[in-house]
Amino acid sequence: MRTLVSQRLNEGASGPVYYPAAEIDAALNEASRFFCLLTLGLETTQPWSVPAATTFTHMLTVFPDWIVPLRLTTATGAKVRPARIAELQSRDPFWINSPGTPERYNHSGCDFLALYKQPATPGTVLQVTYARAPVPMAADNDIPETPAEYHPRYVDYGIYRMRQGEGAQEFAKALPYFNSFLDGAQHYAAYVRSRNLGSRYDAVPFELESFDRSELLKLRKDLVPNAGVTA
Amino acid sequence: MIDTAACVNDTVYRLGFQSLADLAANAQWLIQAELYQFADDAVRRLSYEVGLFIGYDNSITAVAGTAVYNLPASHVFTLAAWLDQQPLRITTVRDLWALDGTWSLTTGLSKRCSMDAGSVGTITLYPNPELGGTLAQICQEFPATISALASTVQLPSVLQDYLTYAQLAAARGKESQARMEEMAAHYGQRMAMYEQIMEHLWGAGQ
């Protein structure tokens, strides 16, 4: 994939010089992270040994690739349902110290998870399905974990990012590549959203359809050097 | 978990330097510490714009007869509070006056707390507690200062590039020979997009 970006930047024959390989790798990894953030397209289910008598957990300390929870279930398969803090307060004023089998959870902030109720003894294992971050790519033949039909969009993103350093009109020429990347992410996010709703997951991807891209995809001509200067 | 050192390494190249050593040797318009400062500024902004940094704080010990306590230094907003596991209902001082004309003199088992009854940065318990205990809160807070010596911040790794764009936007926007206003504006737009996504996934700030 690195080679593809290099070729599209017209350095394919002689190898990367002006756009070094390490920087192309960084661009592709950025594309991979952003694609997963936009689409929640990578998910995993992992067992979580819930600490005894503990209400609050920062999930990034448990799962370093955490983004958002999609589903929590007990060992018997029962769903631990999401709830707001106010709902937990209404349900049980003493919810932060209520021993028992987990029934509800609250996810606040990027990784703060509160359990109601809290297992009194160790040994309780919850199955946690969550949207995860991608594994970084390092080699030329590494491929993104997302579906292959979207991989050309990563190359587009690589071109867009590599040309940021040039600025002005040269960068403006690369903005359609970013739009192409966003189109791909929007398409896949729509699939993931409908799938997550059908699966009764607790989170859906951001709606790129309702995001106004107009400012993002236009270079402000009034800020470009020599703007307004006529020959 | 994000190590902002990775963002700095990325930013340095994207600003036209070959490495951190090159930045240190040749840059007359930027130093490495500024890049960490830009990331720290962005994270502090996120702490109130977006509800990213939520934590459980039990650092305050309430004592009988004292109603007003200083909030933790990193406190931004309280989402819920308990005194010795007794839930406290967050109440404005206007409602305390409506509830009890001499509320500041009333003593008993605390059932409410107010964020605006005392000075800014304090929490006031009502009634004035007859019994002490741990004052626990779920808070929106801001993380520790980011610097070269303490460069990690507890955020999902997919947000690494938000901090990189924050550094790029600030570096390209500052007054210097390397100023690129059109790119600073674009990087700012990228940050705004990230913030909308964060708000969707993790909630708005208070």
Short mmCIF file of C-alpha atoms in Angstrom, two decimals:
data_model
loop_
_atom_site.label_atom_id
_atom_site.label_comp_id
_atom_site.label_asym_id
_atom_site.label_seq_id
_atom_site.Cartn_x
_atom_site.Cartn_y
_atom_site.Cartn_z
CA MET A 1 0.00 0.00 0.00
CA ARG A 2 2.96 2.27 0.67
CA THR A 3 4.11 1.63 -2.89
CA LEU A 4 0.68 2.52 -4.23
CA VAL A 5 0.78 5.90 -2.50
CA SER A 6 4.32 6.49 -3.71
CA GLN A 7 3.35 5.65 -7.28
CA ARG A 8 0.37 7.98 -7.17
CA LEU A 9 2.73 10.72 -5.99
CA ASN A 10 4.84 10.05 -9.08
CA GLU A 11 7.74 8.54 -7.19
CA GLY A 12 7.05 4.93 -8.04
CA ALA A 13 9.87 4.39 -10.50
CA SER A 14 12.75 5.64 -8.41
CA GLY A 15 11.31 4.92 -4.98
CA PRO A 16 10.24 7.36 -2.32
CA VAL A 17 12.51 10.40 -2.05
CA TYR A 18 10.54 13.57 -1.57
CA TYR A 19 7.77 11.64 0.22
CA PRO A 20 9.67 9.21 2.48
CA ALA A 21 8.38 5.72 3.22
CA ALA A 22 8.10 6.34 6.97
CA GLU A 23 5.90 9.36 6.38
CA ILE A 24 3.67 7.45 3.95
CA ASP A 25 3.31 4.73 6.59
CA ALA A 26 2.31 7.39 9.11
CA ALA A 27 -0.26 8.74 6.65
CA LEU A 28 -1.74 5.29 6.06
CA ASN A 29 -1.94 4.60 9.78
CA GLU A 30 -3.66 7.93 10.26
CA ALA A 31 -6.13 6.94 7.53
CA SER A 32 -6.70 3.63 9.26
CA ARG A 33 -7.34 5.23 12.66
CA PHE A 34 -9.65 7.86 11.20
CA PHE A 35 -11.59 5.30 9.16
CA CYS A 36 -12.19 3.18 12.27
CA LEU A 37 -13.21 6.22 14.31
CA LEU A 38 -15.68 7.28 11.63
CA THR A 39 -17.17 3.85 10.99
CA LEU A 40 -16.66 1.84 14.22
CA GLY A 41 -15.91 -0.81 11.65
CA LEU A 42 -13.69 -3.02 13.79
CA GLU A 43 -15.23 -4.81 16.74
CA THR A 44 -14.10 -7.50 19.09
CA THR A 45 -15.56 -9.49 21.96
CA GLN A 46 -13.29 -10.08 24.92
CA PRO A 47 -13.82 -11.55 28.38
CA TRP A 48 -13.49 -9.07 31.21
CA SER A 49 -12.82 -10.35 34.72
CA VAL A 50 -14.70 -7.79 36.75
CA PRO A 51 -12.82 -6.75 39.89
CA ALA A 52 -14.72 -7.56 43.08
CA ALA A 53 -16.70 -4.78 44.74
CA THR A 54 -15.60 -2.24 42.14
CA THR A 55 -18.07 0.15 40.57
CA PHE A 56 -15.86 2.25 38.31
CA THR A 57 -13.31 1.15 35.74
CA HIS A 58 -11.34 3.03 33.11
CA MET A 59 -11.67 0.60 30.21
CA LEU A 60 -8.51 1.78 28.44
CA THR A 61 -6.58 0.17 31.29
CA VAL A 62 -8.34 -3.13 30.52
CA PHE A 63 -8.53 -2.95 26.71
CA PRO A 64 -5.95 -0.53 25.26
CA ASP A 65 -7.67 -0.55 21.85
CA TRP A 66 -11.01 0.56 23.33
CA ILE A 67 -13.25 3.05 21.49
CA VAL A 68 -16.87 2.51 22.65
CA PRO A 69 -18.83 -0.38 24.17
CA LEU A 70 -21.28 -2.14 21.88
CA ARG A 71 -22.63 -4.86 24.14
CA LEU A 72 -21.98 -6.31 27.59
CA THR A 73 -23.31 -9.73 28.54
CA THR A 74 -23.03 -11.94 31.60
CA ALA A 75 -21.80 -15.53 31.58
CA THR A 76 -25.41 -16.68 31.23
CA GLY A 77 -25.86 -14.55 28.11
CA ALA A 78 -28.03 -11.91 29.75
CA LYS A 79 -27.49 -8.42 28.43
CA VAL A 80 -26.12 -5.78 30.79
CA ARG A 81 -28.11 -2.79 29.64
CA PRO A 82 -26.80 0.75 29.20
CA ALA A 83 -28.14 3.49 31.46
CA ARG A 84 -27.52 7.13 32.25
CA ILE A 85 -26.23 8.12 35.67
CA ALA A 86 -29.53 9.86 36.43
CA GLU A 87 -31.41 6.66 35.56
CA LEU A 88 -29.20 4.64 37.90
CA GLN A 89 -29.78 7.21 40.64
CA SER A 90 -33.53 6.91 40.14
CA ARG A 91 -33.43 3.14 40.05
CA ASP A 92 -31.39 2.77 43.20
CA PRO A 93 -30.05 5.79 45.15
CA PHE A 94 -27.30 3.57 46.54
CA TRP A 95 -26.37 2.08 43.19
CA ILE A 96 -22.65 2.76 43.56
CA ASN A 97 -22.50 0.24 46.38
CA SER A 98 -25.01 -2.48 45.51
CA PRO A 99 -23.53 -5.99 45.50
CA GLY A 100 -24.98 -8.44 43.01
CA THR A 101 -24.93 -9.63 39.43
CA PRO A 102 -24.34 -6.77 36.96
CA GLU A 103 -27.60 -5.53 35.41
CA ARG A 104 -26.82 -2.08 34.04
CA TYR A 105 -23.79 -0.11 33.03
CA ASN A 106 -23.05 3.51 32.40
CA HIS A 107 -20.40 4.62 29.94
CA SER A 108 -19.33 8.22 30.37
CA GLY A 109 -16.40 9.98 28.79
CA CYS A 110 -14.10 8.06 26.52
CA ASP A 111 -13.51 5.06 28.79
CA PHE A 112 -15.22 5.50 32.18
CA LEU A 113 -17.54 2.57 32.86
CA ALA A 114 -19.73 2.23 35.94
CA LEU A 115 -21.34 -1.11 36.79
CA TYR A 116 -24.60 -1.65 38.61
CA LYS A 117 -24.61 -4.02 40.44
CA GLN A 118 -21.10 -4.92 41.53
CA PRO A 119 -20.01 -8.55 42.07
CA ALA A 120 -19.04 -8.99 45.71
CA THR A 121 -16.38 -11.59 45.00
CA PRO A 122 -13.84 -12.07 42.20
CA GLY A 123 -14.59 -14.50 39.39
CA THR A 124 -17.36 -12.74 37.53
CA VAL A 125 -16.57 -12.55 33.83
CA LEU A 126 -18.48 -10.31 31.43
CA GLN A 127 -18.25 -10.65 27.68
CA VAL A 128 -17.52 -7.17 26.36
CA THR A 129 -18.13 -6.39 22.69
CA TYR A 130 -16.56 -3.07 21.78
CA ALA A 131 -15.46 -1.05 18.79
CA ARG A 132 -11.69 -1.21 18.68
CA ALA A 133 -8.81 0.71 17.23
CA PRO A 134 -6.82 -0.81 14.34
CA VAL A 135 -3.47 -2.50 14.68
CA PRO A 136 -0.77 -0.17 13.26
CA MET A 137 0.68 -1.09 9.87
CA ALA A 138 4.45 -1.10 9.48
CA ALA A 139 5.46 -2.99 6.35
CA ASP A 140 4.67 -2.29 2.71
CA ASN A 141 2.68 -5.51 2.44
CA ASP A 142 0.65 -4.87 5.60
CA ILE A 143 -3.00 -4.43 4.75
CA PRO A 144 -5.70 -2.58 6.71
CA GLU A 145 -8.11 -4.68 8.75
CA THR A 146 -11.17 -3.05 7.23
CA PRO A 147 -12.88 -4.53 4.13
CA ALA A 148 -10.65 -4.57 1.04
CA GLU A 149 -13.05 -2.61 -1.13
CA TYR A 150 -12.24 0.50 0.91
CA HIS A 151 -8.46 0.16 0.75
CA PRO A 152 -8.09 2.40 -2.33
CA ARG A 153 -9.62 5.15 -0.20
CA TYR A 154 -6.69 4.79 2.18
CA VAL A 155 -4.38 5.51 -0.74
CA ASP A 156 -6.44 8.62 -1.48
CA TYR A 157 -6.03 9.73 2.11
CA GLY A 158 -2.30 9.10 1.90
CA ILE A 159 -2.02 11.45 -1.09
CA TYR A 160 -4.12 14.11 0.63
CA ARG A 161 -1.97 13.97 3.73
CA MET A 162 1.37 13.87 1.99
CA ARG A 163 0.56 17.05 0.12
CA GLN A 164 -0.42 19.01 3.21
CA GLY A 165 3.15 20.20 3.64
CA GLU A 166 3.00 22.06 0.33
CA GLY A 167 -0.03 24.14 1.21
CA ALA A 168 -1.84 26.65 -0.96
CA GLN A 169 -3.05 25.58 -4.44
CA GLU A 170 -0.94 22.42 -4.47
CA PHE A 171 -2.75 21.22 -1.37
CA ALA A 172 -6.10 22.35 -2.77
CA LYS A 173 -5.59 19.90 -5.63
CA ALA A 174 -5.40 17.05 -3.10
CA LEU A 175 -8.64 17.90 -1.28
CA PRO A 176 -10.83 15.82 -3.64
CA TYR A 177 -8.86 12.79 -2.46
CA PHE A 178 -9.94 13.53 1.09
CA ASN A 179 -13.52 13.81 -0.10
CA SER A 180 -13.17 10.42 -1.74
CA PHE A 181 -11.93 8.96 1.55
CA LEU A 182 -14.90 10.46 3.41
CA ASP A 183 -17.29 9.04 0.79
CA GLY A 184 -15.87 5.59 1.42
CA ALA A 185 -16.11 6.01 5.19
CA GLN A 186 -19.69 7.25 4.87
CA HIS A 187 -20.65 4.23 2.82
CA TYR A 188 -19.15 1.74 5.24
CA ALA A 189 -20.45 3.61 8.30
CA ALA A 190 -23.99 3.37 6.91
CA TYR A 191 -23.57 -0.40 6.68
CA VAL A 192 -22.13 -0.64 10.19
CA ARG A 193 -24.89 1.60 11.56
CA SER A 194 -27.70 -0.52 10.16
CA ARG A 195 -25.92 -3.65 11.32
CA ASN A 196 -25.42 -2.27 14.84
CA LEU A 197 -29.06 -1.22 15.07
CA GLY A 198 -30.14 -4.66 13.91
CA SER A 199 -27.84 -6.29 16.45
CA ARG A 200 -29.23 -4.05 19.21
CA TYR A 201 -25.76 -2.73 19.90
CA ASP A 202 -25.38 0.20 22.27
CA ALA A 203 -23.51 2.56 19.90
CA VAL A 204 -23.65 3.53 16.25
CA PRO A 205 -21.15 5.39 14.07
CA PHE A 206 -21.11 9.12 13.53
CA GLU A 207 -23.46 10.28 10.76
CA LEU A 208 -21.18 11.64 8.08
CA GLU A 209 -24.29 12.26 5.95
CA SER A 210 -25.29 15.11 8.25
CA PHE A 211 -21.81 16.59 8.55
CA ASP A 212 -21.23 19.77 6.54
CA ARG A 213 -18.05 19.12 4.55
CA SER A 214 -18.18 22.36 2.58
CA GLU A 215 -15.74 24.28 4.80
CA LEU A 216 -13.47 21.28 5.17
CA LEU A 217 -13.04 20.68 1.46
CA LYS A 218 -12.47 24.24 0.34
CA LEU A 219 -9.20 26.00 0.81
CA ARG A 220 -9.78 29.53 2.03
CA LYS A 221 -8.58 31.53 -0.91
CA ASP A 222 -8.33 34.71 1.13
CA LEU A 223 -5.61 33.07 3.20
CA VAL A 224 -3.52 31.64 0.39
CA PRO A 225 -0.24 33.55 -0.12
CA ASN A 226 -0.48 36.32 -2.75
CA ALA A 227 -4.25 36.12 -2.73
CA GLY A 228 -5.73 39.05 -4.60
CA VAL A 229 -2.44 40.02 -6.21
CA THR A 230 -2.82 40.50 -9.95
CA ALA A 231 -0.08 40.53 -12.53
CA MET B 1 -3.63 5.65 25.75
CA ILE B 2 -1.89 8.23 23.58
CA ASP B 3 1.73 9.22 23.87
CA THR B 4 1.93 12.77 22.57
CA ALA B 5 5.62 12.18 21.85
CA ALA B 6 4.39 10.21 18.82
CA CYS B 7 2.32 13.24 17.75
CA VAL B 8 5.36 15.50 18.18
CA ASN B 9 7.52 13.20 16.06
CA ASP B 10 4.87 13.23 13.35
CA THR B 11 4.28 16.98 13.53
CA VAL B 12 7.96 17.83 13.33
CA TYR B 13 8.28 16.16 9.95
CA ARG B 14 5.06 17.69 8.66
CA LEU B 15 6.39 21.12 9.54
CA GLY B 16 9.38 20.51 7.31
CA PHE B 17 12.01 19.31 9.76
CA GLN B 18 13.83 16.02 9.38
CA SER B 19 13.80 15.13 13.06
CA LEU B 20 13.61 16.51 16.58
CA ALA B 21 17.36 17.12 16.39
CA ASP B 22 16.87 19.11 13.21
CA LEU B 23 14.13 21.11 14.91
CA ALA B 24 16.39 21.84 17.87
CA ALA B 25 19.32 22.80 15.66
CA ASN B 26 17.66 24.82 12.92
CA ALA B 27 14.25 26.07 13.94
CA GLN B 28 14.15 29.73 14.78
CA TRP B 29 10.41 29.90 14.99
CA LEU B 30 9.41 26.82 17.01
CA ILE B 31 10.73 24.75 19.91
CA GLN B 32 9.74 21.27 20.97
CA ALA B 33 8.19 22.45 24.25
CA GLU B 34 5.72 24.54 22.26
CA LEU B 35 4.40 21.45 20.51
CA TYR B 36 3.66 19.79 23.86
CA GLN B 37 2.07 23.04 24.98
CA PHE B 38 -0.19 23.05 21.90
CA ALA B 39 -1.29 19.48 22.69
CA ASP B 40 -1.93 20.41 26.31
CA ASP B 41 -4.01 23.42 25.26
CA ALA B 42 -6.10 21.17 23.00
CA VAL B 43 -6.68 18.59 25.72
CA ARG B 44 -7.75 21.25 28.22
CA ARG B 45 -10.17 22.62 25.67
CA LEU B 46 -11.59 19.13 25.14
CA SER B 47 -12.10 18.74 28.88
CA TYR B 48 -14.98 21.22 28.82
CA GLU B 49 -16.04 21.20 25.14
CA VAL B 50 -16.50 17.43 25.02
CA GLY B 51 -17.21 15.06 27.90
CA LEU B 52 -14.13 12.95 27.35
CA PHE B 53 -12.42 12.96 30.71
CA ILE B 54 -14.75 11.56 33.33
CA GLY B 55 -13.48 10.20 36.62
CA TYR B 56 -14.46 9.18 40.12
CA ASP B 57 -13.03 11.42 42.80
CA ASN B 58 -13.10 10.64 46.50
CA SER B 59 -10.30 12.93 47.59
CA ILE B 60 -12.44 15.19 49.78
CA THR B 61 -13.14 14.22 53.37
CA ALA B 62 -16.06 16.12 54.83
CA VAL B 63 -16.12 16.86 58.55
CA ALA B 64 -19.03 17.61 60.83
CA GLY B 65 -19.96 21.28 60.96
CA THR B 66 -18.21 22.31 57.72
CA ALA B 67 -20.39 22.77 54.67
CA VAL B 68 -18.03 24.27 52.08
CA TYR B 69 -15.13 22.39 50.47
CA ASN B 70 -12.67 23.24 47.74
CA LEU B 71 -13.12 21.12 44.63
CA PRO B 72 -10.17 19.15 43.23
CA ALA B 73 -7.78 21.22 41.13
CA SER B 74 -8.62 19.29 37.96
CA HIS B 75 -12.39 19.58 38.47
CA VAL B 76 -14.52 20.89 35.61
CA PHE B 77 -18.07 19.75 36.40
CA THR B 78 -19.80 17.41 38.84
CA LEU B 79 -22.16 14.84 37.36
CA ALA B 80 -23.12 13.10 40.61
CA ALA B 81 -22.08 13.29 44.26
CA TRP B 82 -22.40 11.28 47.46
CA LEU B 83 -21.50 11.97 51.07
CA ASP B 84 -20.60 8.75 52.84
CA GLN B 85 -22.60 6.89 50.16
CA GLN B 86 -25.66 9.06 50.75
CA PRO B 87 -26.64 10.49 47.34
CA LEU B 88 -26.53 14.28 47.15
CA ARG B 89 -28.96 16.07 44.89
CA ILE B 90 -27.26 18.87 42.97
CA THR B 91 -29.22 22.04 43.70
CA THR B 92 -28.76 25.68 42.76
CA VAL B 93 -28.49 28.25 45.55
CA ARG B 94 -31.71 29.84 44.28
CA ASP B 95 -33.53 26.60 45.00
CA LEU B 96 -31.86 26.32 48.40
CA TRP B 97 -33.24 29.75 49.32
CA ALA B 98 -36.68 28.69 48.09
CA LEU B 99 -36.43 25.46 50.05
CA ASP B 100 -35.16 26.90 53.30
CA GLY B 101 -34.91 30.61 54.15
CA THR B 102 -32.08 29.92 56.60
CA TRP B 103 -30.47 27.11 54.64
CA SER B 104 -26.92 28.12 55.51
CA LEU B 105 -27.60 27.60 59.23
CA THR B 106 -29.51 24.35 58.90
CA THR B 107 -27.70 21.26 60.14
CA GLY B 108 -28.51 17.60 59.67
CA LEU B 109 -27.84 14.72 57.32
CA SER B 110 -26.63 16.25 54.04
CA LYS B 111 -28.94 15.46 51.14
CA ARG B 112 -28.04 18.15 48.65
CA CYS B 113 -25.00 19.90 47.31
CA SER B 114 -24.66 23.18 45.50
CA MET B 115 -21.98 24.31 43.09
CA ASP B 116 -22.95 27.98 43.18
CA ALA B 117 -23.74 28.60 46.85
CA GLY B 118 -20.11 29.22 47.71
CA SER B 119 -17.36 30.84 45.70
CA VAL B 120 -16.24 29.45 42.35
CA GLY B 121 -14.37 26.18 42.80
CA THR B 122 -16.23 25.09 45.92
CA ILE B 123 -19.02 22.64 46.73
CA THR B 124 -21.51 23.43 49.50
CA LEU B 125 -23.35 20.70 51.39
CA TYR B 126 -26.91 21.16 52.60
CA PRO B 127 -27.82 20.71 55.37
CA ASN B 128 -24.50 21.47 57.03
CA PRO B 129 -23.37 17.91 57.85
CA GLU B 130 -23.63 16.65 61.40
CA LEU B 131 -21.55 13.64 60.42
CA GLY B 132 -18.43 13.63 58.29
CA GLY B 133 -17.43 11.14 55.63
CA THR B 134 -16.04 10.77 52.16
CA LEU B 135 -17.39 13.23 49.63
CA ALA B 136 -17.38 11.22 46.40
CA GLN B 137 -18.11 12.63 42.97
CA ILE B 138 -18.28 11.57 39.35
CA CYS B 139 -16.59 14.52 37.72
CA GLN B 140 -15.72 15.88 34.37
CA GLU B 141 -12.08 16.82 34.80
CA PHE B 142 -8.97 17.74 32.87
CA PRO B 143 -5.91 15.51 32.79
CA ALA B 144 -2.44 16.26 34.04
CA THR B 145 -0.33 18.77 32.13
CA ILE B 146 1.26 17.33 29.01
CA SER B 147 4.99 17.90 28.64
CA ALA B 148 8.02 16.11 27.26
CA LEU B 149 8.49 14.44 30.65
CA ALA B 150 4.82 13.43 31.04
CA SER B 151 3.59 12.94 27.53
CA THR B 152 0.83 10.33 27.88
CA VAL B 153 -2.85 11.13 28.03
CA GLN B 154 -5.66 8.65 28.61
CA LEU B 155 -7.55 8.81 25.33
CA PRO B 156 -8.38 6.15 22.73
CA SER B 157 -5.52 5.72 20.28
CA VAL B 158 -7.79 6.68 17.36
CA LEU B 159 -7.68 10.26 18.68
CA GLN B 160 -3.91 10.55 18.33
CA ASP B 161 -4.29 12.54 15.14
CA TYR B 162 -6.53 15.10 16.82
CA LEU B 163 -3.57 16.16 18.93
CA THR B 164 -1.29 16.15 15.89
CA TYR B 165 -3.71 18.47 14.08
CA ALA B 166 -3.87 20.68 17.16
CA GLN B 167 -0.10 21.03 17.05
CA LEU B 168 -0.09 21.67 13.31
CA ALA B 169 -2.89 24.24 13.52
CA ALA B 170 -1.14 26.17 16.26
CA ALA B 171 2.30 25.94 14.65
CA ARG B 172 1.08 27.01 11.21
CA GLY B 173 -1.07 29.75 12.70
CA LYS B 174 1.54 31.41 14.87
CA GLU B 175 3.31 34.54 13.70
CA SER B 176 6.47 33.36 11.98
CA GLN B 177 8.14 32.94 8.63
CA ALA B 178 6.61 29.45 8.43
CA ARG B 179 3.07 30.73 8.91
CA MET B 180 0.56 29.08 6.53
CA GLU B 181 -2.81 30.53 7.37
CA GLU B 182 -4.73 28.49 4.85
CA MET B 183 -3.32 25.27 6.31
CA ALA B 184 -3.94 26.43 9.88
CA ALA B 185 -7.56 27.02 8.88
CA HIS B 186 -7.81 23.56 7.34
CA TYR B 187 -6.25 21.90 10.39
CA GLY B 188 -8.74 23.79 12.53
CA GLN B 189 -11.54 22.35 10.42
CA ARG B 190 -10.14 18.87 10.92
CA MET B 191 -10.13 19.42 14.68
CA ALA B 192 -13.72 20.64 14.56
CA MET B 193 -14.70 17.48 12.70
CA TYR B 194 -12.99 15.31 15.29
CA GLU B 195 -14.82 17.18 18.04
CA GLN B 196 -18.19 16.50 16.43
CA ILE B 197 -17.34 12.81 16.24
CA MET B 198 -16.22 12.80 19.87
CA GLU B 199 -19.43 14.48 20.94
CA HIS B 200 -21.45 11.85 19.09
CA LEU B 201 -19.55 8.93 20.61
CA TRP B 202 -18.80 10.15 24.12
CA GLY B 203 -21.14 13.01 24.86
CA ALA B 204 -21.04 16.78 25.07
CA GLY B 205 -19.15 18.77 27.63
CA GLN B 206 -20.81 20.80 30.38
#
